PDB file of C-alpha atoms (C1' of nucleotides) in Angstrom:
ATOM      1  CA  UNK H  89       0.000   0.000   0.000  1.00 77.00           C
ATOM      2  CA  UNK H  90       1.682   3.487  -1.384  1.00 78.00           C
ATOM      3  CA  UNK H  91       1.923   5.712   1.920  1.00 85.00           C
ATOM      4  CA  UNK H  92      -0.679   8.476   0.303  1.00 83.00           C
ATOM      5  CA  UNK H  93      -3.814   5.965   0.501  1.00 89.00           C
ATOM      6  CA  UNK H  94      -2.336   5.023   4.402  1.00 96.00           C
ATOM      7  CA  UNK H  95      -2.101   8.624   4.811  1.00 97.00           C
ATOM      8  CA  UNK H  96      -5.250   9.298   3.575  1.00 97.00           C
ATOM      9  CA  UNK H  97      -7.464   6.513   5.474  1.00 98.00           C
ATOM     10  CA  UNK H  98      -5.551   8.236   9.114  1.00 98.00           C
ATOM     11  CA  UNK H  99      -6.164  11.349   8.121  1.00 98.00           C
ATOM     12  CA  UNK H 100      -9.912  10.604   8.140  1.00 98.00           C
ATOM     13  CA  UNK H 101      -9.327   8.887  11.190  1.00 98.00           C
ATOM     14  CA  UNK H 102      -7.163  12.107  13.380  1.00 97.00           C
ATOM     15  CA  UNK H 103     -10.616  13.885  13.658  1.00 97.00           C
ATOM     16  CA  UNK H 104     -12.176  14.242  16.851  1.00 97.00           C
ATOM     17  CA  UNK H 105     -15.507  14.100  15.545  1.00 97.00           C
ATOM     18  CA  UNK H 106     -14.743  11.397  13.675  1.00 98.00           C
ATOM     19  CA  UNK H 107     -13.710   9.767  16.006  1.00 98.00           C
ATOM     20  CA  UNK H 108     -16.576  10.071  18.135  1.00 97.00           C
ATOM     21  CA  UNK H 109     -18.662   8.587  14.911  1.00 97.00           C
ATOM     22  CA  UNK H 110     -16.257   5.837  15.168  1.00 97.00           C
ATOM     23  CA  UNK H 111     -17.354   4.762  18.953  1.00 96.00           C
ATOM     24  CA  UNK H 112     -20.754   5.371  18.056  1.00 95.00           C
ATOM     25  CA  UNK H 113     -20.975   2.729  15.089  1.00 95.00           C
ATOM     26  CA  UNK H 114     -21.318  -1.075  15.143  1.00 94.00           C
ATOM     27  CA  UNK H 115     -18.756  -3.215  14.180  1.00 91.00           C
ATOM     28  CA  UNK H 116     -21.075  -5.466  11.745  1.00 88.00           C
ATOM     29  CA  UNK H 117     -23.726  -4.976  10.068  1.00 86.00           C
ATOM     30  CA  UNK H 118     -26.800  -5.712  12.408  1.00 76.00           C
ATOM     31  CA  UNK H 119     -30.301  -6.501  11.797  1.00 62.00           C
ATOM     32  CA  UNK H 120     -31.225  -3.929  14.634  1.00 67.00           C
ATOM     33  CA  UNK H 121     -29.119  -1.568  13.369  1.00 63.00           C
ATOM     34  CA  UNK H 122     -28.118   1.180  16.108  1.00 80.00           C
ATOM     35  CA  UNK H 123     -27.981   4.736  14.590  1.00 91.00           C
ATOM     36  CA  UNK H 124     -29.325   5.821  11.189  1.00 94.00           C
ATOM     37  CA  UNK H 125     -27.868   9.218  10.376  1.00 96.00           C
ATOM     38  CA  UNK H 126     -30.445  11.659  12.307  1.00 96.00           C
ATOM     39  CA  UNK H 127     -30.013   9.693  15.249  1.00 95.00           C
ATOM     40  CA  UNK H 128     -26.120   9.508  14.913  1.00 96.00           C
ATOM     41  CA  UNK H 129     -26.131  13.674  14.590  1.00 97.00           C
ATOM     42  CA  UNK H 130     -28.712  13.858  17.694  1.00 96.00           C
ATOM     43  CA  UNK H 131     -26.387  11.766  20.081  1.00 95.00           C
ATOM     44  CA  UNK H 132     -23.682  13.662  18.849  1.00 96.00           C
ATOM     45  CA  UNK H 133     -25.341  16.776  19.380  1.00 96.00           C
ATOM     46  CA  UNK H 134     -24.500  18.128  15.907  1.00 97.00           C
ATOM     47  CA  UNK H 135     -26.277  19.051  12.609  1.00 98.00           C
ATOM     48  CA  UNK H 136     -26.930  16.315   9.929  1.00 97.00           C
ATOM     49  CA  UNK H 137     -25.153  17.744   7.203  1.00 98.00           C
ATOM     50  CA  UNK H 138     -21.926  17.736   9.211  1.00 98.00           C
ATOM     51  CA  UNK H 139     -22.642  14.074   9.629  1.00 98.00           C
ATOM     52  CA  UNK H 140     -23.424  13.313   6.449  1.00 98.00           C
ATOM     53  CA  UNK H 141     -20.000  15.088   5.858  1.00 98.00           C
ATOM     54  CA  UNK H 142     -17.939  12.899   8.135  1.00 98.00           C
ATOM     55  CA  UNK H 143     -19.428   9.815   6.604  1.00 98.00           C
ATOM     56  CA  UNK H 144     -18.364  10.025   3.545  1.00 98.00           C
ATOM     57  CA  UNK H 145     -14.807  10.771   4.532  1.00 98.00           C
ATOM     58  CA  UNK H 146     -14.827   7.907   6.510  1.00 98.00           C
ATOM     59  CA  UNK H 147     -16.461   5.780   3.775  1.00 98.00           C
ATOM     60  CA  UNK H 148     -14.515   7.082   0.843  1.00 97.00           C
ATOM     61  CA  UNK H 149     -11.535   6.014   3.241  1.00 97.00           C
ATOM     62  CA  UNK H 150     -12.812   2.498   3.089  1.00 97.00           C
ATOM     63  CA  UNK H 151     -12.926   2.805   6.479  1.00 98.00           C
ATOM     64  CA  UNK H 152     -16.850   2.607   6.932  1.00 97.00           C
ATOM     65  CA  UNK H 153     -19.493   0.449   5.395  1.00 97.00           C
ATOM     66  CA  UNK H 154     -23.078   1.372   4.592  1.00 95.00           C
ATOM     67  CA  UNK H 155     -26.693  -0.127   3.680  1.00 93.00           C
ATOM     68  CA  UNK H 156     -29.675   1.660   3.022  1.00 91.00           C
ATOM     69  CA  UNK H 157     -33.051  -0.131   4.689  1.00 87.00           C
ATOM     70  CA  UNK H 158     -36.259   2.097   3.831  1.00 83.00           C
ATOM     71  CA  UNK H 159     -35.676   5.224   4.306  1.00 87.00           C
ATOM     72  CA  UNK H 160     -32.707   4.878   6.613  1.00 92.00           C
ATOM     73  CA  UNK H 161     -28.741   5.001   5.937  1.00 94.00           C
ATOM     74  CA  UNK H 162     -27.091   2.363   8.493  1.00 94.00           C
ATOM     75  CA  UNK H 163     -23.202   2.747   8.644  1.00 96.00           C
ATOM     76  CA  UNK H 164     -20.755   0.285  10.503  1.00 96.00           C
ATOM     77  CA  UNK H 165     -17.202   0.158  10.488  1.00 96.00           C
ATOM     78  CA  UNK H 166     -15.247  -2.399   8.072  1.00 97.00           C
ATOM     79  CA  UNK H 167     -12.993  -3.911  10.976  1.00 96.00           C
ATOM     80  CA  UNK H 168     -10.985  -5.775   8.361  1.00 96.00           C
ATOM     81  CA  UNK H 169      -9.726  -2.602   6.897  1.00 97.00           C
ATOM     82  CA  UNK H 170      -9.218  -0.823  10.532  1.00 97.00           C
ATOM     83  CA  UNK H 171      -6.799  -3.607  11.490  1.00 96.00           C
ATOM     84  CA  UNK H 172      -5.105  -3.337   8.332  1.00 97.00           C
ATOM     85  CA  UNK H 173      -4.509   0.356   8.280  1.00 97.00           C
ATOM     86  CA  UNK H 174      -2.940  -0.400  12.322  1.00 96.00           C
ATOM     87  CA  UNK H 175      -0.771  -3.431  10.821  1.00 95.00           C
ATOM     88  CA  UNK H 176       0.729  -1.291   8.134  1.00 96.00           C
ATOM     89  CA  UNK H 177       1.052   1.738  10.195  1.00 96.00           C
ATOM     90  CA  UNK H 178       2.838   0.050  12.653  1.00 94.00           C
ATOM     91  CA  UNK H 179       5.342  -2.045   9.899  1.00 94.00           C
ATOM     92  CA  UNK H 180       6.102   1.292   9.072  1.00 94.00           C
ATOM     93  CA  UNK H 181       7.733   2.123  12.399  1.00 91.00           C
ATOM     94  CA  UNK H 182       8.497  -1.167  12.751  1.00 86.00           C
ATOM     95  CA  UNK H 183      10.616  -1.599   9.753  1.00 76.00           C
ATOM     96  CA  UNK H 184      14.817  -0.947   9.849  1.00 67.00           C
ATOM     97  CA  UNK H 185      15.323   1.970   8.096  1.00 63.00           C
ATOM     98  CA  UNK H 186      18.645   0.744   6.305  1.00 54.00           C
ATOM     99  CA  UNK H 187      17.068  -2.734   5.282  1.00 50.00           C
ATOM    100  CA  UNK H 188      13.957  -0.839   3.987  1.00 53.00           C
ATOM    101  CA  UNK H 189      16.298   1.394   2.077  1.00 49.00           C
ATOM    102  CA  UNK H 190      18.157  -1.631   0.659  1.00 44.00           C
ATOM    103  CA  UNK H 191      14.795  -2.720  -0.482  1.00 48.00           C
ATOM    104  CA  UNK H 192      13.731   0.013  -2.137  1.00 47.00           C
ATOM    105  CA  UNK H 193      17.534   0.271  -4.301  1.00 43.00           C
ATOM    106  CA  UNK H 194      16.858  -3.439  -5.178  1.00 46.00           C
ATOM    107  CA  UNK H 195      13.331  -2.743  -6.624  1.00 43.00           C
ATOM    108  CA  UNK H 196      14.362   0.425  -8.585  1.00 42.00           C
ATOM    109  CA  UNK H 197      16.681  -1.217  -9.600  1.00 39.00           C
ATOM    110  CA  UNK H 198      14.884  -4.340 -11.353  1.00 32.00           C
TER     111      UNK H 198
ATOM    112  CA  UNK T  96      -7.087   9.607  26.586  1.00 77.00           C
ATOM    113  CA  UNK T  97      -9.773  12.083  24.971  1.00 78.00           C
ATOM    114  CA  UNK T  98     -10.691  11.687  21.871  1.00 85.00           C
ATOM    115  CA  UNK T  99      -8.902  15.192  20.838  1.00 83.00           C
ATOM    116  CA  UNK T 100      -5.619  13.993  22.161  1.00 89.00           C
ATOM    117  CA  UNK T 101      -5.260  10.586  20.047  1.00 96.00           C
ATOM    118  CA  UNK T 102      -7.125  12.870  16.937  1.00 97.00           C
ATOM    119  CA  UNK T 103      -4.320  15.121  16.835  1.00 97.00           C
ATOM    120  CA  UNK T 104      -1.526  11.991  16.966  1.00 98.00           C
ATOM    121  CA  UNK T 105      -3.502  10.312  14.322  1.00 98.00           C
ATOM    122  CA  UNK T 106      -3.750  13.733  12.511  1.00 98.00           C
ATOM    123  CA  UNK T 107      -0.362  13.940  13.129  1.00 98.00           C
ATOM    124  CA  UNK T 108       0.617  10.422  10.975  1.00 98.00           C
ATOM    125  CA  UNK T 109      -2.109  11.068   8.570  1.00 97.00           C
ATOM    126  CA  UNK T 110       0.296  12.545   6.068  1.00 97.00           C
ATOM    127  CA  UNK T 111       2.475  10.993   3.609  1.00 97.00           C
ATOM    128  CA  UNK T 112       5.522  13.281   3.685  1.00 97.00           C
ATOM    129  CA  UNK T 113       5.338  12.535   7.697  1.00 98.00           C
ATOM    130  CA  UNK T 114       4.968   8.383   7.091  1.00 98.00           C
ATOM    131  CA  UNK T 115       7.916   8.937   4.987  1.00 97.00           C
ATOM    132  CA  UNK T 116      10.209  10.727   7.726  1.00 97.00           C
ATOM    133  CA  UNK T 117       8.889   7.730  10.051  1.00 97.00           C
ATOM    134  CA  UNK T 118       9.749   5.126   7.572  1.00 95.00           C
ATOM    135  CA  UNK T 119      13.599   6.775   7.844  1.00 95.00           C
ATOM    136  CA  UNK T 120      14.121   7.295  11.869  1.00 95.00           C
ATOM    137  CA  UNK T 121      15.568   4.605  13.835  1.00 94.00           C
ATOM    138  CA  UNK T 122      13.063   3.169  16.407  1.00 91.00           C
ATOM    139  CA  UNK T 123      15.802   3.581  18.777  1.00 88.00           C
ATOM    140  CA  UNK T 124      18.040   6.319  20.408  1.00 86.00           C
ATOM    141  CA  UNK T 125      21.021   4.931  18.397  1.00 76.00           C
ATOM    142  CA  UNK T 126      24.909   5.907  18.972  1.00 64.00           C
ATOM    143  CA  UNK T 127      25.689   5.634  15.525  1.00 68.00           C
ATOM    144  CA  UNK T 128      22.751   8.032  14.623  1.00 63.00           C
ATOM    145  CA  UNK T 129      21.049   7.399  11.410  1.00 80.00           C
ATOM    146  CA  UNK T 130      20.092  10.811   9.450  1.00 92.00           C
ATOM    147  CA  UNK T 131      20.497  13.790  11.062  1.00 94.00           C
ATOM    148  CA  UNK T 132      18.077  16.668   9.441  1.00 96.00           C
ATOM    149  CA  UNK T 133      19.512  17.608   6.602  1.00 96.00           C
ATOM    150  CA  UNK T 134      20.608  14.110   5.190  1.00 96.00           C
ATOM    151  CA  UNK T 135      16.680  13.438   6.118  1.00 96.00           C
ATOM    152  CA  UNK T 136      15.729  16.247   3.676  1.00 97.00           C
ATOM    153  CA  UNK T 137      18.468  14.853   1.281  1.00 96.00           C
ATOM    154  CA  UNK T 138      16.982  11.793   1.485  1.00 95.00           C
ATOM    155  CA  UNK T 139      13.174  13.007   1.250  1.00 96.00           C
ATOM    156  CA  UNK T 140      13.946  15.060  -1.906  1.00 96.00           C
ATOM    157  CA  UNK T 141      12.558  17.790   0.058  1.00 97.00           C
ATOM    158  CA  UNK T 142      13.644  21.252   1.608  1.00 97.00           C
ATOM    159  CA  UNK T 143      14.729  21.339   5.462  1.00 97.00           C
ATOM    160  CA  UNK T 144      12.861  23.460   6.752  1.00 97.00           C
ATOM    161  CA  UNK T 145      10.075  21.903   5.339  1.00 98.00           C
ATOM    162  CA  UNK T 146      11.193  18.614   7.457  1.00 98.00           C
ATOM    163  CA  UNK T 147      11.906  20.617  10.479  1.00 98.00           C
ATOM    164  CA  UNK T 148       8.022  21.586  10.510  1.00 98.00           C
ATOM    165  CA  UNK T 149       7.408  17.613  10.010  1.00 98.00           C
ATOM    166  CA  UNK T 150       9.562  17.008  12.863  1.00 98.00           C
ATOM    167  CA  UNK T 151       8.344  19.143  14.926  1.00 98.00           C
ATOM    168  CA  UNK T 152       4.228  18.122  14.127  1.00 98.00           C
ATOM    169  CA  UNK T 153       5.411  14.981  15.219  1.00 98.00           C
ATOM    170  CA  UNK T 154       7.373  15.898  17.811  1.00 98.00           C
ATOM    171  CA  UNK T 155       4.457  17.387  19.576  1.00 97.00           C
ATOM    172  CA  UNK T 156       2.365  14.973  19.184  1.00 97.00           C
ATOM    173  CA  UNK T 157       4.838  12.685  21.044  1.00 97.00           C
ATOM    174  CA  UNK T 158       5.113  10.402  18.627  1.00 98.00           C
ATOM    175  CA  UNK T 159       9.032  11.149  17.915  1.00 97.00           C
ATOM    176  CA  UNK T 160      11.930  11.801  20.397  1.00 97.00           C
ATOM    177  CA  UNK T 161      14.818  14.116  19.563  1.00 95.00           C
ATOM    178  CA  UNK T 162      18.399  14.693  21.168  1.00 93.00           C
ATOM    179  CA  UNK T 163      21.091  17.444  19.922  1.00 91.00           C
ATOM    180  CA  UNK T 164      24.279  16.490  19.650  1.00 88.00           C
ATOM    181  CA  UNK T 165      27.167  18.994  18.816  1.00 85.00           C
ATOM    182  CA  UNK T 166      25.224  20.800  15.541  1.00 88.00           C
ATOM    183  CA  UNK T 167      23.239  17.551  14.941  1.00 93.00           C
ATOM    184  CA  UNK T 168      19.745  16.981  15.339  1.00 94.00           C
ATOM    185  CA  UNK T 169      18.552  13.382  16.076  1.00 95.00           C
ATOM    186  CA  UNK T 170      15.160  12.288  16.141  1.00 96.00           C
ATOM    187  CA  UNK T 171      13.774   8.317  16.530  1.00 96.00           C
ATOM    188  CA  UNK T 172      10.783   7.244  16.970  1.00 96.00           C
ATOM    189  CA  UNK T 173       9.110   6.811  20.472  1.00 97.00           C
ATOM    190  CA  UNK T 174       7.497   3.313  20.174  1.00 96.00           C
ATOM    191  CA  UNK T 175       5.620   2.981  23.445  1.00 96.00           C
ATOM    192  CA  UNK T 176       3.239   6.294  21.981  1.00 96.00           C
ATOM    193  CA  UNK T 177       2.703   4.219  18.934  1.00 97.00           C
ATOM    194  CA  UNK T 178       2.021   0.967  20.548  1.00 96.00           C
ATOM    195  CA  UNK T 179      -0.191   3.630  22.757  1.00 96.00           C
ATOM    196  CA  UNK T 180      -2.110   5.219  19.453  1.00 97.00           C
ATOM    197  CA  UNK T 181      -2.574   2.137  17.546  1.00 96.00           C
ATOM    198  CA  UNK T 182      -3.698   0.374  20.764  1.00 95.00           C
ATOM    199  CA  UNK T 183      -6.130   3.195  21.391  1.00 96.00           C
ATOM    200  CA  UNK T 184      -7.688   3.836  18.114  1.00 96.00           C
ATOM    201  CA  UNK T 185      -8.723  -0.355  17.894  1.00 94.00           C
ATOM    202  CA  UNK T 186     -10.101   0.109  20.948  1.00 94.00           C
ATOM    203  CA  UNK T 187     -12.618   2.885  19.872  1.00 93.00           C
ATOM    204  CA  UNK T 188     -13.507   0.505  17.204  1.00 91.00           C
ATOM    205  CA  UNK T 189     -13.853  -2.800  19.243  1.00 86.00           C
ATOM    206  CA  UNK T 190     -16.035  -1.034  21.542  1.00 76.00           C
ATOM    207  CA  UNK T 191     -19.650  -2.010  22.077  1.00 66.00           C
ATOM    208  CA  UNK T 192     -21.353   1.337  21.383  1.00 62.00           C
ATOM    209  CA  UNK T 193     -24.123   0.161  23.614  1.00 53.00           C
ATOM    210  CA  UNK T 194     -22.131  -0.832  26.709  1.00 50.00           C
ATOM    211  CA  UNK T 195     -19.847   2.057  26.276  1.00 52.00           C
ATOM    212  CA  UNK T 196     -22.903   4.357  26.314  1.00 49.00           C
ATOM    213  CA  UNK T 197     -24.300   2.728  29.561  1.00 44.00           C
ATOM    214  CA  UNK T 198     -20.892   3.196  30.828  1.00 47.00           C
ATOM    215  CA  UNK T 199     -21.304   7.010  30.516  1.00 46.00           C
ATOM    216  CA  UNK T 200     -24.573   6.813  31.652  1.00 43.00           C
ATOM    217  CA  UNK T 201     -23.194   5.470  34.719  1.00 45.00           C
ATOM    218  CA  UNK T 202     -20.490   7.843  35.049  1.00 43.00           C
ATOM    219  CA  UNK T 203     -22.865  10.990  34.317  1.00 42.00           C
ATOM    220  CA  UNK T 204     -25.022   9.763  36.770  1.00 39.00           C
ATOM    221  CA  UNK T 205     -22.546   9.477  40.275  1.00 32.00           C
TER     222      UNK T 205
ATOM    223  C1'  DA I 231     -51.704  14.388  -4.107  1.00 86.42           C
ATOM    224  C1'  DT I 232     -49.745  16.391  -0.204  1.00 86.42           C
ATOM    225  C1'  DT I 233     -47.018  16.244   3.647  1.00 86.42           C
ATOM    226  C1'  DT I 234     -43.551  14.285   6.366  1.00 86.42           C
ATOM    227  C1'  DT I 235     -39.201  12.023   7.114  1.00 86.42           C
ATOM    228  C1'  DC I 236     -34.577  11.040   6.047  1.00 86.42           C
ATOM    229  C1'  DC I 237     -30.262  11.558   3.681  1.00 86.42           C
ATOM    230  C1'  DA I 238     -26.933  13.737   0.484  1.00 86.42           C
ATOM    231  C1'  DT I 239     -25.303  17.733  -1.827  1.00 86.42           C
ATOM    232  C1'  DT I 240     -24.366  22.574  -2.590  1.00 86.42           C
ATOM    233  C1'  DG I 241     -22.481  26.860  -1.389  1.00 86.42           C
ATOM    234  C1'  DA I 242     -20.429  30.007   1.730  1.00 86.42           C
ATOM    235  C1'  DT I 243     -17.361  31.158   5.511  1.00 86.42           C
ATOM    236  C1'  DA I 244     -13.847  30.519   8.841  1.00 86.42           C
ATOM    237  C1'  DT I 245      -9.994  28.061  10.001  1.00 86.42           C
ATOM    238  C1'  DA I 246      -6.086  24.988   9.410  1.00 86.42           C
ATOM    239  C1'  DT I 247      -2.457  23.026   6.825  1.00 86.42           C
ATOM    240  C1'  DT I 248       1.255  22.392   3.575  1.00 86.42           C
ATOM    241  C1'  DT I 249       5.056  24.256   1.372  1.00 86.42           C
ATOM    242  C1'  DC I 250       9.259  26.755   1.017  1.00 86.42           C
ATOM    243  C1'  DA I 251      12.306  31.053   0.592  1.00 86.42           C
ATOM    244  C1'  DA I 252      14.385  34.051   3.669  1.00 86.42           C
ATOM    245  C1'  DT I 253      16.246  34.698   7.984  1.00 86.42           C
ATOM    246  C1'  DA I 254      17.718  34.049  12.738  1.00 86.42           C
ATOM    247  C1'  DC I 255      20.389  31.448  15.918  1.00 86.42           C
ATOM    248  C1'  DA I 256      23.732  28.383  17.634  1.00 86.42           C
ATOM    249  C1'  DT I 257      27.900  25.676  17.114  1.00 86.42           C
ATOM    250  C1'  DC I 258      32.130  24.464  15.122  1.00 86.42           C
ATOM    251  C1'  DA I 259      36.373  25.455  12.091  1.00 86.42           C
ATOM    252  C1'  DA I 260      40.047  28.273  10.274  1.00 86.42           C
TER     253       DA I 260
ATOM    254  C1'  DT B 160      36.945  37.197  14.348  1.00 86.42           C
ATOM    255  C1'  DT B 161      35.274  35.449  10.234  1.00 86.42           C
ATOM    256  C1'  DG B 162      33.171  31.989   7.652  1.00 86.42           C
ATOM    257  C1'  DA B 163      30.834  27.580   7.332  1.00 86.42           C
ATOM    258  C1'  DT B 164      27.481  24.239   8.902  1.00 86.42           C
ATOM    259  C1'  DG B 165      23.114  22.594  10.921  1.00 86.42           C
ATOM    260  C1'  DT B 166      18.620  23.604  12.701  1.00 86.42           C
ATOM    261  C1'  DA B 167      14.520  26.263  13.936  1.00 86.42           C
ATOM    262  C1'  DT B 168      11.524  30.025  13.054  1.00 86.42           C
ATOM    263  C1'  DT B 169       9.110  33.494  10.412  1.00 86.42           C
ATOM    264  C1'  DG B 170       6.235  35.047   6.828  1.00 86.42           C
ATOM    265  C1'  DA B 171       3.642  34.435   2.707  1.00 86.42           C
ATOM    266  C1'  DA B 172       0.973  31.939  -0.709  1.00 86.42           C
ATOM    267  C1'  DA B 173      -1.722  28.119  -2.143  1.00 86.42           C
ATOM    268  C1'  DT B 174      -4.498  24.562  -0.846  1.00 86.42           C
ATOM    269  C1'  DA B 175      -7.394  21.826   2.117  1.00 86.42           C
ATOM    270  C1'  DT B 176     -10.648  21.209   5.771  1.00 86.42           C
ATOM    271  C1'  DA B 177     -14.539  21.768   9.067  1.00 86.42           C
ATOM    272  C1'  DT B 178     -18.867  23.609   9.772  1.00 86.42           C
ATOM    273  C1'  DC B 179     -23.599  24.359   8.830  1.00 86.42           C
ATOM    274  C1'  DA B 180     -27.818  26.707   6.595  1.00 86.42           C
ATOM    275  C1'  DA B 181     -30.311  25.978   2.601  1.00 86.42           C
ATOM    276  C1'  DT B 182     -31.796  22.945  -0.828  1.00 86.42           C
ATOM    277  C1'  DG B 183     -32.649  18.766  -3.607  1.00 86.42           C
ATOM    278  C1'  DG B 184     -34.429  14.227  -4.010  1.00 86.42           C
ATOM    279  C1'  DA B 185     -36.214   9.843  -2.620  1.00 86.42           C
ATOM    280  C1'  DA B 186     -39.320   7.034   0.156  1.00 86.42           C
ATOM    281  C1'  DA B 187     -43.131   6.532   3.332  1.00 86.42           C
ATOM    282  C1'  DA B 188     -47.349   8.103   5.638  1.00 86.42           C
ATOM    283  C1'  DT B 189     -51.630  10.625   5.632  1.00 86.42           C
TER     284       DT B 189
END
DNA sequence: ATTTTCCATTGATATATTTCAATACATCAA
DNA sequence: TTGATGTATTGAAATATATCAATGGAAAAT
């Protein structure tokens, strides 16, 4: 994974709001869903549109999921994809520098 | 940890110039230092003081330590507030929004 | 058919961020 | 002391982001 789309997905992550979203959303998709989107934006005591807003960031980033029953817009958070964005964030800081760097001379230089 | 707190660390690694520099510092205090600031910028292809603002976003947040030595500046990367973040954020998403709001309810409520 | 409900989008504003040249500051060398 | 080296800061410009009122559009209820 190229470090823009890692840096993208935690950059719609390091938002406060967000983040709240985040805590407020299932981890599957349930039958009894929890929150549609008016619900979501009256426990977090902010407008809709601002919701709506956050969403998509969060879904563009992969990092939600979403079904529409009747009316309603249920969102829940794609666990698979959370773990992987931790995994590779962490090989990042987990990787030696100088090895990495031999790496990258051996591919560019294929 | 609030929610602002771990936002602005995750903010904070939510760029790609920034998961670059990360990608290049040593994990560890090392003796035999790995890039001091400008060699980082040589290495990044990018200006230094345009690292030195990297470095010190991420310095702030905690995520990075930094020691001078004689006209040197050398930063690593502080693994316990990674561990810290990463450990954090899954937790947010592992939560069971319904327990977690009981919990508050119960908190609110003493 | 009309109204209500729910969500997404648009548009506008305020704020934040990224980038880098220029400069300041400190340390070392000659 | 003068010049060179390494880093941080300042200031400016371009871009991106967060917020929300207003609006559009789709589905359900009356």
């Amino acid at each position: 994974m190229p470090h823009s789309d890692l840096a993208r997905q935690l950059k719609a992550i390091g938002d406060p709001t967000r983040l709240r979203i985040l805590g407020l959303l299932p981890r599957v998709k349930t039958c009894q869903a929890g929150y549609n989107v008016s619900q979501l934006a009256g426990e977090l005591g902010i407008p809709q549109p601002t919701v709506s807003h956050h969403l998509k960031i969060l879904f563009q980033a992969d990092l939600i999921r979403c079904e529409k029953m009747c009316r309603d817009a249920y969102y829940w958070i794609n666990e698979p994809a959370v773990e992987v964005v931790c995994d590779s964030f962490q090989a990042i800081c987990r990787c030696d520098p100088a090895q990495s760097a031999a790496e990258d001379h051996r591919q560019s230089s294929k």
